[in-house]
Tab-separated table of C-alpha atoms in Angstrom:
chain	number	residue	atom	x	y	z
A	832	UNK	CA	46.870	64.523	-23.781
A	833	UNK	CA	46.606	68.238	-23.173
A	834	UNK	CA	46.514	70.773	-26.044
A	835	UNK	CA	48.898	73.331	-26.669
A	836	UNK	CA	45.844	75.950	-26.034
A	837	UNK	CA	45.125	74.103	-22.924
A	838	UNK	CA	49.062	74.133	-21.781
A	839	UNK	CA	49.191	78.177	-22.634
A	840	UNK	CA	45.690	78.694	-20.527
A	841	UNK	CA	47.952	77.238	-17.845
A	842	UNK	CA	50.600	78.870	-18.052
A	843	UNK	CA	48.746	82.301	-18.030
A	844	UNK	CA	46.698	81.157	-15.206
A	845	UNK	CA	49.870	80.424	-13.037
A	846	UNK	CA	52.498	82.838	-14.182
A	847	UNK	CA	52.102	86.411	-14.264
A	848	UNK	CA	55.968	87.131	-14.665
A	849	UNK	CA	56.146	87.967	-18.797
A	850	UNK	CA	59.989	87.060	-18.369
A	851	UNK	CA	59.124	83.438	-16.931
A	852	UNK	CA	56.170	83.061	-19.629
A	853	UNK	CA	58.979	83.808	-22.506
A	854	UNK	CA	61.419	81.684	-20.628
A	855	UNK	CA	58.785	79.013	-20.742
A	856	UNK	CA	58.073	79.615	-24.752
A	857	UNK	CA	61.957	79.545	-25.087
A	858	UNK	CA	62.413	76.531	-23.035
A	859	UNK	CA	59.160	74.492	-25.498
A	860	UNK	CA	61.234	75.451	-28.611
A	861	UNK	CA	64.601	74.131	-27.415
A	862	UNK	CA	62.819	71.086	-25.799
A	863	UNK	CA	61.399	70.348	-29.317
A	864	UNK	CA	64.585	70.874	-31.415
A	865	UNK	CA	66.336	68.606	-28.500
A	866	UNK	CA	63.605	65.605	-29.026
A	867	UNK	CA	63.844	66.114	-32.850
A	868	UNK	CA	67.805	65.978	-32.734
A	869	UNK	CA	67.493	62.825	-30.508
A	870	UNK	CA	64.345	61.234	-32.324
A	871	UNK	CA	62.317	61.622	-29.303
A	872	UNK	CA	58.596	62.883	-29.135
A	873	UNK	CA	58.578	66.473	-29.979
A	874	UNK	CA	55.228	67.248	-28.733
A	875	UNK	CA	55.561	65.608	-25.171
A	876	UNK	CA	59.114	67.094	-24.663
A	877	UNK	CA	58.034	70.627	-25.892
A	878	UNK	CA	55.040	70.558	-23.613
A	879	UNK	CA	57.773	69.472	-20.762
A	880	UNK	CA	59.696	72.614	-21.449
A	881	UNK	CA	56.412	74.631	-21.747
A	882	UNK	CA	55.115	73.797	-18.451
A	883	UNK	CA	58.278	72.964	-16.297
A	884	UNK	CA	58.012	76.336	-14.625
A	885	UNK	CA	54.157	76.011	-14.020
A	886	UNK	CA	54.784	76.308	-10.201
A	887	UNK	CA	57.468	78.564	-9.767
A	888	UNK	CA	55.621	81.346	-8.460
A	889	UNK	CA	53.325	79.310	-6.274
A	890	UNK	CA	56.603	77.965	-4.850
A	891	UNK	CA	58.389	81.378	-4.910
A	892	UNK	CA	60.980	79.210	-7.043
A	893	UNK	CA	61.854	77.710	-3.773
A	894	UNK	CA	65.026	75.303	-4.359
A	895	UNK	CA	63.134	72.323	-2.062
A	896	UNK	CA	59.857	72.801	-3.503
A	897	UNK	CA	59.896	74.205	-7.335
A	898	UNK	CA	58.516	71.499	-9.681
A	899	UNK	CA	56.749	69.644	-7.020
A	900	UNK	CA	53.403	71.138	-7.366
A	901	UNK	CA	52.995	70.945	-11.107
A	902	UNK	CA	51.944	67.358	-11.189
A	903	UNK	CA	48.585	68.269	-8.939
A	904	UNK	CA	48.271	71.238	-11.143
A	905	UNK	CA	48.249	68.887	-14.027
A	906	UNK	CA	46.318	66.067	-12.576
A	907	UNK	CA	43.313	66.866	-14.904
A	908	UNK	CA	44.945	66.289	-17.903
A	909	UNK	CA	46.140	62.868	-19.429
A	910	UNK	CA	50.043	63.644	-19.248
A	911	UNK	CA	52.221	60.495	-20.092
A	912	UNK	CA	54.045	60.063	-16.394
A	913	UNK	CA	57.530	60.361	-18.193
A	914	UNK	CA	56.672	63.928	-18.996
A	915	UNK	CA	55.543	64.500	-15.262
A	916	UNK	CA	58.801	62.918	-13.988
A	917	UNK	CA	60.850	65.116	-16.303
A	918	UNK	CA	59.402	68.524	-14.772
A	919	UNK	CA	59.597	67.055	-11.486
A	920	UNK	CA	63.201	66.101	-12.126
A	921	UNK	CA	64.493	69.439	-13.806
A	922	UNK	CA	64.630	71.108	-10.207
A	923	UNK	CA	67.089	68.510	-8.448
A	924	UNK	CA	66.860	70.236	-5.025
A	925	UNK	CA	63.471	68.988	-5.168
A	926	UNK	CA	63.876	65.870	-6.842
A	927	UNK	CA	63.137	62.485	-5.017
A	928	UNK	CA	65.920	60.713	-6.578
A	929	UNK	CA	68.729	61.707	-9.103
A	930	UNK	CA	67.757	62.116	-12.744
A	931	UNK	CA	68.208	58.994	-15.018
A	932	UNK	CA	66.349	59.301	-18.008
A	933	UNK	CA	67.294	60.763	-21.104
A	934	UNK	CA	64.572	63.113	-21.063
A	935	UNK	CA	65.267	64.095	-17.538
A	936	UNK	CA	68.582	65.219	-18.263
A	937	UNK	CA	67.638	66.958	-21.604
A	938	UNK	CA	64.691	69.056	-19.496
A	939	UNK	CA	67.182	69.980	-17.150
A	940	UNK	CA	70.001	70.983	-19.310
A	941	UNK	CA	67.232	72.364	-22.148
A	942	UNK	CA	65.522	74.781	-19.866
A	943	UNK	CA	68.872	75.955	-18.089
A	944	UNK	CA	70.669	76.695	-21.030
A	945	UNK	CA	67.561	78.740	-22.379
A	946	UNK	CA	67.763	80.641	-19.132
A	947	UNK	CA	71.340	81.314	-19.831
A	948	UNK	CA	70.596	82.617	-23.089
A	949	UNK	CA	67.786	84.552	-22.217
A	950	UNK	CA	69.670	86.255	-19.303
A	951	UNK	CA	72.346	87.342	-21.788
A	952	UNK	CA	69.724	89.155	-23.805
A	953	UNK	CA	68.648	90.868	-20.588
A	954	UNK	CA	72.128	91.984	-19.328
A	955	UNK	CA	72.831	92.918	-22.924
A	956	UNK	CA	69.764	94.784	-24.238
A	957	UNK	CA	71.685	95.610	-27.480
A	958	UNK	CA	72.299	91.860	-27.980
A	959	UNK	CA	69.545	89.782	-29.391
A	960	UNK	CA	68.950	86.076	-29.699
A	961	UNK	CA	69.753	86.827	-33.469
A	962	UNK	CA	73.206	88.197	-32.381
A	963	UNK	CA	74.232	85.187	-29.851
A	964	UNK	CA	76.829	83.249	-30.902
A	965	UNK	CA	77.487	79.328	-29.972
A	966	UNK	CA	80.944	80.257	-28.995
A	967	UNK	CA	79.809	83.212	-26.755
A	968	UNK	CA	77.651	80.807	-24.874
A	969	UNK	CA	80.128	78.056	-23.985
A	970	UNK	CA	82.474	80.951	-23.437
A	971	UNK	CA	79.757	82.523	-20.812
A	972	UNK	CA	79.545	78.936	-19.120
A	973	UNK	CA	83.505	78.966	-18.154
A	974	UNK	CA	83.204	82.506	-16.894
A	975	UNK	CA	83.898	82.738	-12.998
A	976	UNK	CA	81.011	85.097	-12.635
A	977	UNK	CA	78.558	82.852	-14.499
A	978	UNK	CA	75.142	83.759	-14.519
A	979	UNK	CA	73.783	83.287	-10.907
A	980	UNK	CA	70.434	81.710	-11.304
A	981	UNK	CA	71.730	79.321	-13.842
A	982	UNK	CA	73.563	75.838	-12.967
A	983	UNK	CA	76.415	75.187	-15.313
A	984	UNK	CA	76.237	71.654	-14.300
A	985	UNK	CA	72.643	71.377	-15.354
A	986	UNK	CA	73.533	72.485	-18.967
A	987	UNK	CA	76.737	69.923	-19.156
A	988	UNK	CA	73.887	67.312	-18.739
A	989	UNK	CA	73.914	67.638	-22.344
A	990	UNK	CA	76.591	65.489	-22.456
A	991	UNK	CA	74.728	62.625	-20.403
A	992	UNK	CA	72.629	62.577	-23.730
A	993	UNK	CA	75.422	62.431	-26.111
A	994	UNK	CA	75.410	66.040	-27.367
A	995	UNK	CA	78.545	68.105	-27.203
A	996	UNK	CA	77.935	71.504	-25.201
A	997	UNK	CA	78.767	73.546	-28.205
A	998	UNK	CA	76.585	71.548	-30.700
A	999	UNK	CA	73.605	71.634	-27.684
A	1000	UNK	CA	74.613	75.595	-27.275
A	1001	UNK	CA	73.770	75.487	-31.330
A	1002	UNK	CA	70.633	73.635	-31.313
A	1003	UNK	CA	69.314	75.601	-28.621
A	1004	UNK	CA	70.096	79.202	-30.198
A	1005	UNK	CA	68.620	77.891	-33.692
A	1006	UNK	CA	65.449	77.132	-32.047
A	1007	UNK	CA	65.372	80.353	-30.029
A	1008	UNK	CA	65.996	82.455	-33.270
A	1009	UNK	CA	62.943	80.705	-35.129
A	1010	UNK	CA	60.802	82.341	-32.342
A	1011	UNK	CA	62.792	85.416	-31.208
A	1012	UNK	CA	59.941	87.860	-32.338
A	1013	UNK	CA	57.333	85.759	-29.759
A	1014	UNK	CA	60.023	86.245	-27.180
A	1015	UNK	CA	60.608	89.773	-27.842
A	1016	UNK	CA	64.467	89.226	-27.821
């Protein structure tokens, strides 16, 4: 299995955009929180959150290919197939099938809500993670001008794994608050 140091090295090697690295770190924290809540493998879920966008710069975030190159990057490590599958499945436009597992739904929802929360802190620089409230995240999801790069439907997959949206938002915000200094937001 990959170590966190190796995963961070892969991240630094493949992603140069600091905002994307911060998103990956936030996604790791959120996925660990979700895994802990659901009684799943915190380490594997955390690594999936950390590495889910490993190929984003290579693929130029192309909706048809993003997520499909990561398995070849990870092949040198003994990565559980459920983790690789969840990473491939986080981008439904490139996925070979519909999401089926709790892990796949959780990664899609977790990394997407992470993006929404991070986008909120960038759009409103005076708002830091510490001031983001669950109600504001849920309200923002209902807005007509919802964040362009974030798919509302992905976040709502939290309900497919039995976590209501407000509780899911709270899990994500709490996880991100714990690493806010590392994220710089």
